[in-house]
Coordinates of C-alpha atoms in Angstrom, one line a residue:
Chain X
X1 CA 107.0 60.4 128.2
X2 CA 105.8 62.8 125.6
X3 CA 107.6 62.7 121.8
X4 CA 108.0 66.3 120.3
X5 CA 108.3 66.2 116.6
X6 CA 110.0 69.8 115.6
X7 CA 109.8 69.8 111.8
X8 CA 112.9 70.4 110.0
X9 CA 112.3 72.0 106.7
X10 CA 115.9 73.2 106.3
X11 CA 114.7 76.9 106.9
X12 CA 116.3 78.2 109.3
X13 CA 117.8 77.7 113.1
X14 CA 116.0 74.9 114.2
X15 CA 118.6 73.7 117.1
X16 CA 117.5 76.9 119.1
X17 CA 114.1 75.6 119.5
X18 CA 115.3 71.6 119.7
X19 CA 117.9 72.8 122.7
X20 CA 115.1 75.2 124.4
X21 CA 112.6 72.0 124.9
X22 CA 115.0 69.2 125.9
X23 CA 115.9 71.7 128.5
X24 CA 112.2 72.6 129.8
X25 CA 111.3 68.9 129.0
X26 CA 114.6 66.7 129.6
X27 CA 112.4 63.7 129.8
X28 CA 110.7 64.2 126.4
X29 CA 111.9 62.7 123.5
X30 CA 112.6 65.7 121.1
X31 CA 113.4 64.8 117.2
X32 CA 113.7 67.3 114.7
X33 CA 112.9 66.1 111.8
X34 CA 111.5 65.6 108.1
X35 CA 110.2 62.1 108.3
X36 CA 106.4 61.8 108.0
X37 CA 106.0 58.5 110.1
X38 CA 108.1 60.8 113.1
X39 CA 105.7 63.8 112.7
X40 CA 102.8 62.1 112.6
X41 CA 103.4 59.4 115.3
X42 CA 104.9 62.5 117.7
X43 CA 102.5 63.2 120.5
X44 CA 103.1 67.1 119.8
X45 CA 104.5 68.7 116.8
X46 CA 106.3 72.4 115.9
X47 CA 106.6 74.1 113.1
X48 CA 109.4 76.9 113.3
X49 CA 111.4 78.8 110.9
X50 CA 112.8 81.8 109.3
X51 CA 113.8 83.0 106.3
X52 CA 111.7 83.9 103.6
X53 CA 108.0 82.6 102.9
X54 CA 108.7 81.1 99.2
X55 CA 111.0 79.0 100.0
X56 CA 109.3 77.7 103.4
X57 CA 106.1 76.5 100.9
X58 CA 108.5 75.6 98.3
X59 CA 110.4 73.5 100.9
X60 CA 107.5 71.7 103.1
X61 CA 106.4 70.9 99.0
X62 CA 109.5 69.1 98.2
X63 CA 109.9 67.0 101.3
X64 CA 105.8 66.2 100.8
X65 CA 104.7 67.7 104.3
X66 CA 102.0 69.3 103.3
X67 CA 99.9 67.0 104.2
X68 CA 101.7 65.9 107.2
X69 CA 101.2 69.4 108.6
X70 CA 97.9 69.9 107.9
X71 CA 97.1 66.1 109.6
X72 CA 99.5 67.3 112.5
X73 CA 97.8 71.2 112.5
X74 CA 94.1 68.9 112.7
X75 CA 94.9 66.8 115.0
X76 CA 97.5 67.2 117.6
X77 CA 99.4 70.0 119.7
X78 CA 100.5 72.1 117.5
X79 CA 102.7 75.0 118.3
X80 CA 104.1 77.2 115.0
X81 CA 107.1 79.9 115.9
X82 CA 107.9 82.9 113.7
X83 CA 107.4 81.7 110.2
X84 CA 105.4 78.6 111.2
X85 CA 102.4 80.4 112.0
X86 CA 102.9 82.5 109.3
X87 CA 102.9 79.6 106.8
X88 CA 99.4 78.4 108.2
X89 CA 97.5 81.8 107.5
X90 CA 96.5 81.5 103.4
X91 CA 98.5 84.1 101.6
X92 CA 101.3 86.3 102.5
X93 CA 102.4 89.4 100.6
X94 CA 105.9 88.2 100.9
X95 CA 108.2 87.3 97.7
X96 CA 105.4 89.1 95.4
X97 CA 102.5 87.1 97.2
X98 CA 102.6 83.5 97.8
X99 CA 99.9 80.8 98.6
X100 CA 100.4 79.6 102.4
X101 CA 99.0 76.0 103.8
X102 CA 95.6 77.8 104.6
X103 CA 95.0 76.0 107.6
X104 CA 93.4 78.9 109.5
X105 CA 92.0 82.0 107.4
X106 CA 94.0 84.9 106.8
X107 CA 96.7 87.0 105.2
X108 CA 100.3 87.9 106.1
X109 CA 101.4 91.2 105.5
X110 CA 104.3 93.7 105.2
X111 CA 105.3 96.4 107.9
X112 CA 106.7 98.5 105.1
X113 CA 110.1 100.3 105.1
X114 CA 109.1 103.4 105.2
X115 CA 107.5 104.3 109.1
X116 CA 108.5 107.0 110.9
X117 CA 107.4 107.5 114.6
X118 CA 104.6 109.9 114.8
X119 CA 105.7 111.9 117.3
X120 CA 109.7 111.9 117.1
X121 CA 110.1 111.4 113.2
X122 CA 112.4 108.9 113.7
X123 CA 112.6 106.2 111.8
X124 CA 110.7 102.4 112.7
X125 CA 113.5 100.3 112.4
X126 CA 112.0 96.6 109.9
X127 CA 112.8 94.0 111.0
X128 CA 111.2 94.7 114.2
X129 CA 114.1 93.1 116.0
X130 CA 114.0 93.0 119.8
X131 CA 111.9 92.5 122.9
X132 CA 108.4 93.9 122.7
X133 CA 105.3 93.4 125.5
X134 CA 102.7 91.1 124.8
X135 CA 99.3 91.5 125.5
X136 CA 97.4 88.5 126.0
X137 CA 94.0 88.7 124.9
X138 CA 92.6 85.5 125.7
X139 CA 93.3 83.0 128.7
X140 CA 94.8 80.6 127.5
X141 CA 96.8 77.0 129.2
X142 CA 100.2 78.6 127.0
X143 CA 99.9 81.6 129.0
X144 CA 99.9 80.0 132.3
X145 CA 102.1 82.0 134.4
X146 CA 103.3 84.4 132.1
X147 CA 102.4 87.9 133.4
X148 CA 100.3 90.3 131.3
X149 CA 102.2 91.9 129.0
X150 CA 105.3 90.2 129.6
X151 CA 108.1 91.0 126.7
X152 CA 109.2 88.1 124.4
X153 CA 111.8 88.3 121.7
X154 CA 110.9 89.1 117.5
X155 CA 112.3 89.1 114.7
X156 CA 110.1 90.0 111.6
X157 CA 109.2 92.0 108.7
X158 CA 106.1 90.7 108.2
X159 CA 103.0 90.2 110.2
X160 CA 100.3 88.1 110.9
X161 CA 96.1 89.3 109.9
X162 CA 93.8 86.3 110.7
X163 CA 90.4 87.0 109.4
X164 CA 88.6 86.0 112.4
X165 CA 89.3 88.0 115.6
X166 CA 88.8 84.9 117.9
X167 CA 91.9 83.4 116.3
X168 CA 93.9 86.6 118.2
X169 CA 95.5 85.4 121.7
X170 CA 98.1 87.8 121.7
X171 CA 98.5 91.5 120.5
X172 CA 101.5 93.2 120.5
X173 CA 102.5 97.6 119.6
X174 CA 104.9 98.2 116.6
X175 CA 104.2 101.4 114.6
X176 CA 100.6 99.9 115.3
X177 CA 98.7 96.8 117.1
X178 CA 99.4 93.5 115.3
X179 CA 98.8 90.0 115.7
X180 CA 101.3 88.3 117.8
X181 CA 99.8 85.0 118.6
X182 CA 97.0 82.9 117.0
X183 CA 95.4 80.2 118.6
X184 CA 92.7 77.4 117.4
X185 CA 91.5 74.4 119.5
X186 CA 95.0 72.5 119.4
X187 CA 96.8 75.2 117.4
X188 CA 98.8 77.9 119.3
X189 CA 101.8 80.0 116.9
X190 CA 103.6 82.8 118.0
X191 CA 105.0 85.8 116.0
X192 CA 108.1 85.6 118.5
X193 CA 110.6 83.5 119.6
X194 CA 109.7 81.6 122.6
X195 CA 113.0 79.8 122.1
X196 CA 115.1 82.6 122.6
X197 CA 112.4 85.1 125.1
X198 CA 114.7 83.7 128.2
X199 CA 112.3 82.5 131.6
X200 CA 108.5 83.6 129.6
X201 CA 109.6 81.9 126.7
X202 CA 110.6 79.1 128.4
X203 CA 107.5 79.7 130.5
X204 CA 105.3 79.1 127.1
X205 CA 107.4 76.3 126.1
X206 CA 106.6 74.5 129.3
X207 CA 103.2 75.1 128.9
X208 CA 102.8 73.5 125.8
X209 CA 105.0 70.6 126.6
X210 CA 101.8 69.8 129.2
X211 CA 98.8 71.4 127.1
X212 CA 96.3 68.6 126.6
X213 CA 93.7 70.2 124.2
Chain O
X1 CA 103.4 99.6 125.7
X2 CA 106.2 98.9 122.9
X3 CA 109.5 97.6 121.8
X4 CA 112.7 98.4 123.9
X5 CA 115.7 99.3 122.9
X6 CA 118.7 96.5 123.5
X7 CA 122.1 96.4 125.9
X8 CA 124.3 93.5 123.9
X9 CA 127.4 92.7 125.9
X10 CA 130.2 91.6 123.7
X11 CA 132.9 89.0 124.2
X12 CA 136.0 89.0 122.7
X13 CA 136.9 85.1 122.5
X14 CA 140.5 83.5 121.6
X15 CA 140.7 79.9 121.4
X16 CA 138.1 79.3 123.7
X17 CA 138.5 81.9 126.1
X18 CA 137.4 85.4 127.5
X19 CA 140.1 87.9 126.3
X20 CA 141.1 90.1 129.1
X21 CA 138.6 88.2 131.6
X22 CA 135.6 89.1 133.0
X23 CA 135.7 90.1 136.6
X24 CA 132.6 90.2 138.3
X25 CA 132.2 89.6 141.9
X26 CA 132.6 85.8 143.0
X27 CA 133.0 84.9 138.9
X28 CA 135.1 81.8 139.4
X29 CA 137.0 81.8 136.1
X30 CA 137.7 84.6 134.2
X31 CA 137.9 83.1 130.7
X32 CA 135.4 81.1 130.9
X33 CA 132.8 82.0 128.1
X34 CA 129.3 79.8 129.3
X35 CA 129.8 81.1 133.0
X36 CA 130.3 85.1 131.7
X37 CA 126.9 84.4 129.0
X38 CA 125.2 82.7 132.0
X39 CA 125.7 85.7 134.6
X40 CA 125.0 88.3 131.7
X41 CA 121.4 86.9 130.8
X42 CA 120.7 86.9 135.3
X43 CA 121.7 90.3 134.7
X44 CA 119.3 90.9 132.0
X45 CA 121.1 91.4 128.6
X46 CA 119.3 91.8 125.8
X47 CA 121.6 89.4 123.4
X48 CA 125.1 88.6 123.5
X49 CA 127.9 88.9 120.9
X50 CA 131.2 86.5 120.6
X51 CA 133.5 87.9 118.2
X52 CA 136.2 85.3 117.7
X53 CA 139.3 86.5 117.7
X54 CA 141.2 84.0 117.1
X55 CA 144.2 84.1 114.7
X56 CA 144.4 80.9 113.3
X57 CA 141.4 79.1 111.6
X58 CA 142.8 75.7 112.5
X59 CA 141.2 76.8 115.9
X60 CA 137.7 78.0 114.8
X61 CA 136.5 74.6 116.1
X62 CA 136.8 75.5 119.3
X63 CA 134.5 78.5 119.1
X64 CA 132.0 75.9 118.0
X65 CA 131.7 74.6 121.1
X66 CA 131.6 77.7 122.9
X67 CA 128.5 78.4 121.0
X68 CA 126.9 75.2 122.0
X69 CA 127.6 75.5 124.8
X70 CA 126.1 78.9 125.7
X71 CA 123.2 78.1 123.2
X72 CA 122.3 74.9 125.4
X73 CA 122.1 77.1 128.8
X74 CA 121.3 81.2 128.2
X75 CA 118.4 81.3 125.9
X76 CA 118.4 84.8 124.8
X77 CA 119.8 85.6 121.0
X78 CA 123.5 84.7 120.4
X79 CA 125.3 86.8 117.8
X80 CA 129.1 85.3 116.4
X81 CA 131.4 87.2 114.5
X82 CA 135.2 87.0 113.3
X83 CA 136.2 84.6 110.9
X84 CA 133.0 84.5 109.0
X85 CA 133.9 84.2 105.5
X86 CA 131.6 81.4 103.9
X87 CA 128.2 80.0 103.9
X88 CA 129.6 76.3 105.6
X89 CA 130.9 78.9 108.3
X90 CA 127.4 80.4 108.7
X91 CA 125.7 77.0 108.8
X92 CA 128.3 75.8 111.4
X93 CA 127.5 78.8 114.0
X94 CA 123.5 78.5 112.9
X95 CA 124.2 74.4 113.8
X96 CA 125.7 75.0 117.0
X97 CA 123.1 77.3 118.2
X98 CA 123.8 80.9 117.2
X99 CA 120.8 83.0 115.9
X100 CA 122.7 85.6 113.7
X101 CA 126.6 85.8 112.4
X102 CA 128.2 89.3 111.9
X103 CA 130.3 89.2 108.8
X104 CA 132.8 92.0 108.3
X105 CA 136.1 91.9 106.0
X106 CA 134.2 89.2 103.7
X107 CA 131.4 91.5 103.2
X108 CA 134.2 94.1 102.0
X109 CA 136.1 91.4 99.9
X110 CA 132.7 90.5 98.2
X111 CA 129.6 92.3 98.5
X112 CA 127.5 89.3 97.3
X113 CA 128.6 87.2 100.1
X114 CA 126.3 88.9 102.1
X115 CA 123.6 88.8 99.4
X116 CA 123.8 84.9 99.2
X117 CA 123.6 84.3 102.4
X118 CA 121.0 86.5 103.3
X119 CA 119.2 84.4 100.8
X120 CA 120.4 81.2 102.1
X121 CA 120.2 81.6 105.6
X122 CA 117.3 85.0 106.2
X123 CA 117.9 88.4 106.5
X124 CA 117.2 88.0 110.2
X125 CA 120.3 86.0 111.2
X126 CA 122.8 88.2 108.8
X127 CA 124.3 91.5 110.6
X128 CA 126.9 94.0 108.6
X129 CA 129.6 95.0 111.1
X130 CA 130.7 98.3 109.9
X131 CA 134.4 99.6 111.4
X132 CA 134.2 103.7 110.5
X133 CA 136.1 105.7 110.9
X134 CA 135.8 109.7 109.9
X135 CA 138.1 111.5 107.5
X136 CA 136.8 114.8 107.8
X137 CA 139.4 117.8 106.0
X138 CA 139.0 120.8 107.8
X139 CA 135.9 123.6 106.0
X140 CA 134.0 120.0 105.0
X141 CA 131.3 118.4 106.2
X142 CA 131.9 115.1 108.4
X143 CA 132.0 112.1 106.6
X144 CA 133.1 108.5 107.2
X145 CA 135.1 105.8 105.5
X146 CA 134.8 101.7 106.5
X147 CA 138.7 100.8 107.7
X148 CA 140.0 97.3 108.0
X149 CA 142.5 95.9 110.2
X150 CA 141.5 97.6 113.5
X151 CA 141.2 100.9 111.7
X152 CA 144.6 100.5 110.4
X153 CA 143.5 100.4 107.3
X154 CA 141.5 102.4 104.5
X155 CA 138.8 101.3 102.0
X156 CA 138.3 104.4 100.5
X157 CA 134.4 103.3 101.0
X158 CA 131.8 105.7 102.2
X159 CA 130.4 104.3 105.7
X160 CA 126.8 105.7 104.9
X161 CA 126.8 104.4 101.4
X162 CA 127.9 101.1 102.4
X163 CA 125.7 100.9 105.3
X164 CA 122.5 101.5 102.6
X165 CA 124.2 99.1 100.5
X166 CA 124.1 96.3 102.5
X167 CA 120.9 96.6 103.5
X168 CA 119.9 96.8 99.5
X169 CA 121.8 93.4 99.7
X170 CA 119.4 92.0 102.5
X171 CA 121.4 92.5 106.0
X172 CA 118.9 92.2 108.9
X173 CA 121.0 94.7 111.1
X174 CA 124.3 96.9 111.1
X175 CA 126.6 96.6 113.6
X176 CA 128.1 100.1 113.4
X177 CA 131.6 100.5 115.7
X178 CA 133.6 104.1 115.5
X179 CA 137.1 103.6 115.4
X180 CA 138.2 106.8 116.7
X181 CA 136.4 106.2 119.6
X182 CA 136.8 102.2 120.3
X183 CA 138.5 101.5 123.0
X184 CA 138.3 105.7 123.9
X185 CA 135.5 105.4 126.9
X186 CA 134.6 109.0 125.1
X187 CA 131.2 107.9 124.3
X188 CA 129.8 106.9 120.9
X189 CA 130.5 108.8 118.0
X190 CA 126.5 110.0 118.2
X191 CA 126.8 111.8 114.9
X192 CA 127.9 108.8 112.8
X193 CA 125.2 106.3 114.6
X194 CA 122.9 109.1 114.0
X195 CA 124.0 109.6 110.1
X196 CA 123.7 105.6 109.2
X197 CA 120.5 105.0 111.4
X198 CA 118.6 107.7 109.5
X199 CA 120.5 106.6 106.1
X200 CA 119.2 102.6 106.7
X201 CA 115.7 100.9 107.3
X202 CA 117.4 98.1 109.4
X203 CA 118.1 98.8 113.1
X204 CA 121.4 99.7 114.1
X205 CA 123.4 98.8 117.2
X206 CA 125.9 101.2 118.3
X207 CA 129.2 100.0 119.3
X208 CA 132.7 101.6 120.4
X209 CA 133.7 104.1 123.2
X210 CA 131.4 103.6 126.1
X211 CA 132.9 104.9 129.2
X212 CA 130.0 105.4 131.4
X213 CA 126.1 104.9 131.6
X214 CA 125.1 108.3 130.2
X215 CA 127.1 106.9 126.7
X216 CA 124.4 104.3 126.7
X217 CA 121.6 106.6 126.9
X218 CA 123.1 109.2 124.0
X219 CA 124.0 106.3 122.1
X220 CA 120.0 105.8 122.0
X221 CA 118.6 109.1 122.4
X222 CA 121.1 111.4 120.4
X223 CA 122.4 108.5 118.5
X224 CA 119.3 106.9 117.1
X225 CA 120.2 104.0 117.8
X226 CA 118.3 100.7 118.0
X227 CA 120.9 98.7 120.8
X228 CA 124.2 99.6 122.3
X229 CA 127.1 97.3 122.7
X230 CA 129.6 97.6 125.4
X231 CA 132.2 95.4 126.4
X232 CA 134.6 96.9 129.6
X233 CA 132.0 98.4 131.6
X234 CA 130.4 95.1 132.3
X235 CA 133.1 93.1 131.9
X236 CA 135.2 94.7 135.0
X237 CA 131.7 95.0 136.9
X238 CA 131.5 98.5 137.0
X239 CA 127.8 98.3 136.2
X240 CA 126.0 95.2 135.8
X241 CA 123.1 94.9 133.0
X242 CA 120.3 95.9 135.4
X243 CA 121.9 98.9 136.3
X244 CA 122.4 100.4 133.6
X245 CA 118.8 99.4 132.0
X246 CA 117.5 101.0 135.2
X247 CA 119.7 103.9 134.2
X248 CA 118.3 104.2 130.6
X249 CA 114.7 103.5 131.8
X250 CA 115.2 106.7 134.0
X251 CA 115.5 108.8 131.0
X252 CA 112.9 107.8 129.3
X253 CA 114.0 104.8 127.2
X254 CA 112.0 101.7 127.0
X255 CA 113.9 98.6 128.2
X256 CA 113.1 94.9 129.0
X257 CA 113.7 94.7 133.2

């Protein structure tokens, strides 16, 4: 029986995710959770959350899961949603430019407010809010059965830039290519929502339920 | 390759239960909420909207565990709205599984509601509804004010300005329903969803008078819109989700099937 540890940081709807895995994985023990000893004895750990990037740092800070992420991030697997992986790149642009966890190199940055569709003129709606194709660019055991550009759900105004291209696993097409999911020996985070992408998202969520590194 | 526009059924809920009932073929019960969300997200909707209609807030309870339990069987986005006037009532939907709330008449009693809770909770999981309605005199140019009370009753506030307002105040999405044609089965009023989608950065979701599966495709094409909310035509199974994303796709729109 596998323990899930989804870190509660108090950012965001964390019982979403928490529901989505006791229903793919009824016989794991899910806990969501701020306690260090529960993270870092949980044989697999997320990191979710929305909401703005400031107070995400300045939360994780003031519970003192720093550290406990970056052990869990080193050493376990480790799946980040929406903000999560956002939080391990090193800077984002967000809140005036704030300093992430740095865990794998590279910057978070905003879509702007301003796009316009090249062709049409009409406008690019931020958030990019809705259900968009992702192109897997890697195989990967979290894409196991999900079909080539299958479409997951996002919510987001900011996206990820790793530094490295073989961090990319996922791409997906919103006013232009970005970075939907990063993935790093045990690390795999997703721009979108697997919690809320209905059969694929439950698909991925399986997947890392089994994913042995 | 790209993102594709959303169909987000809406429920009208009172103390528990499906207002007017849902009749789809072999749907067992009628009212109940969990079994219409469950046949919706077979049918491929987008997200789903509860607006609790409920008169008396001794009741709201009850829409809590609506919420839960939808949120613990359909996992697509869950929007709730009605009755959402403080930031214990966002955290109770948010706890019981929703992903956004739409606040309304609080946003109009006090724009900074909408401002703290945006900061509280995200701009993500905060949409605006908007009720316009237009008060065009004849030899001007169309314009539209935000009515309360069903459309009943008058603000004085300028849709378009308020629509840009509350994005300046962090709302993640507007939720824009004409009054003069809610309930109509006219069709959207396309130049209003076209006015406040071009006026706002955030998407928009289109919402009152859809009679028929070409509404659905002006809402987005003519309209500007980002998603389109319906409630009748699905709900008395005139077309099911997939038919009318099929519909939509035909014409060139991008959709999730």
């Amino acid at each position: 029986m596998t323990s899930i540890a989804v870190i509660d940081y108090g950012m965001g709807n964390l019982r979403s995710v928490s529901k989505a895995l006791e229903h793919v994985a009824p016989q794991a023990r899910v806990r969501v959770t701020q306690d260090a000893t529960d993270i870092l004895h949980a044989d697999r750990v997320v990191l979710p959350g929305q909401g703005a990037i400031r107070d995400c740092m300045h939360e994780l800070e003031r519970l003192n899961l720093v550290e406990v992420v970056t052990q869990a991030a080193a050493s376990k697997p480790f799946l980040g949603i929406c903000l999560g992986p956002q939080a391990l790149l090193e800077t984002s642009e967000e809140n005036g430019g704030i300093r992430c966890l740095g865990i794998l190199p590279g910057q978070v940055k905003w879509f702007g407010d301003q796009l316009r569709d090249p062709v049409s003129g009409v406008r690019i709606k931020i958030p990019h809010m809705g259900w968009n194709q992702v192109q897997q660019t890697i195989d990967h055991p979290l894409w196991r059965g999900i079909p080539q550009n299958s479409r997951f759900y996002f919510v987001h105004s900011y996206y990820l830039q790793p530094a490295r291209e073989n961090l990319i696993a996922g791409q997906a097409d919103y006013a232009f290519r970005f970075t939907a999911a990063i993935a790093d020996h045990n690390i795999f985070a997703v721009q979108f929502h697997p919690e809320k992408s209905a059969r694929e998202g439950l698909r991925l969520l399986t997947n890392f339920v089994s994913w042995t590194p | 390759m790209g993102l594709a526009k959303r169909i987000i059924p809406c429920l009208d809920v009172d103390q528990g239960r499906v207002v007017k009932g849902i009749n789809f073929v072999s749907f067992r019960d009628a009212g109940d909420p969990v079994e219409a969300a469950r046949r919706y997200d077979e049918q491929g909707a987008d997200e789903l909207t509860f607006l609790d209609i409920t008169a008396s807030s001794d009741d709201r309870d009850t829409m809590v565990h609506v919420v839960e339990q939808v949120a613990s069987q359909v996992f697509i986005p869950l929007t709730v709205g009605g009755g959402i006037r403080t930031e214990a009532d966002i955290r109770r939907m948010l706890n019981a599984g929703a992903d956004k709330v739409s606040i309304n008449t609080a946003a109009i009693a006090r724009p900074e509601f909408v401002r703290e809770a945006t900061a509280r909770f995200g701009n993500q999981c905060i949409v605006v509804a908007i009720d316009a309605k237009s008060v065009q005199q004849p030899g001007e140019a169309a314009r539209w004010e935000i009515f309360t009370h069903g459309g009943r009753r008058s603000t004085g506030i300028d849709a378009i300005a308020w629509a840009q307002c509350m994005v300046e105040y962090g709302a993640g999405e507007i939720l824009l329903t004409s009054m003069d044609r809610d309930g109509t089965k006219l069709g959207f009023d396309l130049e209003l969803t076209r006015a406040i989608s071009e006026a706002v950065s955030v998407p928009v979701i289109a919402s009152g008078g859809v009679g028929n599966l070409e509404h659905l495709v002006a809402g987005i094409l003519q309209g500007n819109a980002d998603a389109v909310l319906a409630a009748s035509i699905f709900h008395f199974g005139e077309f099911t989700i997939e038919q009318a994303k099929r519909f939509m796709q035909s014409h060139g729109i991008e959709m999730r099937l």
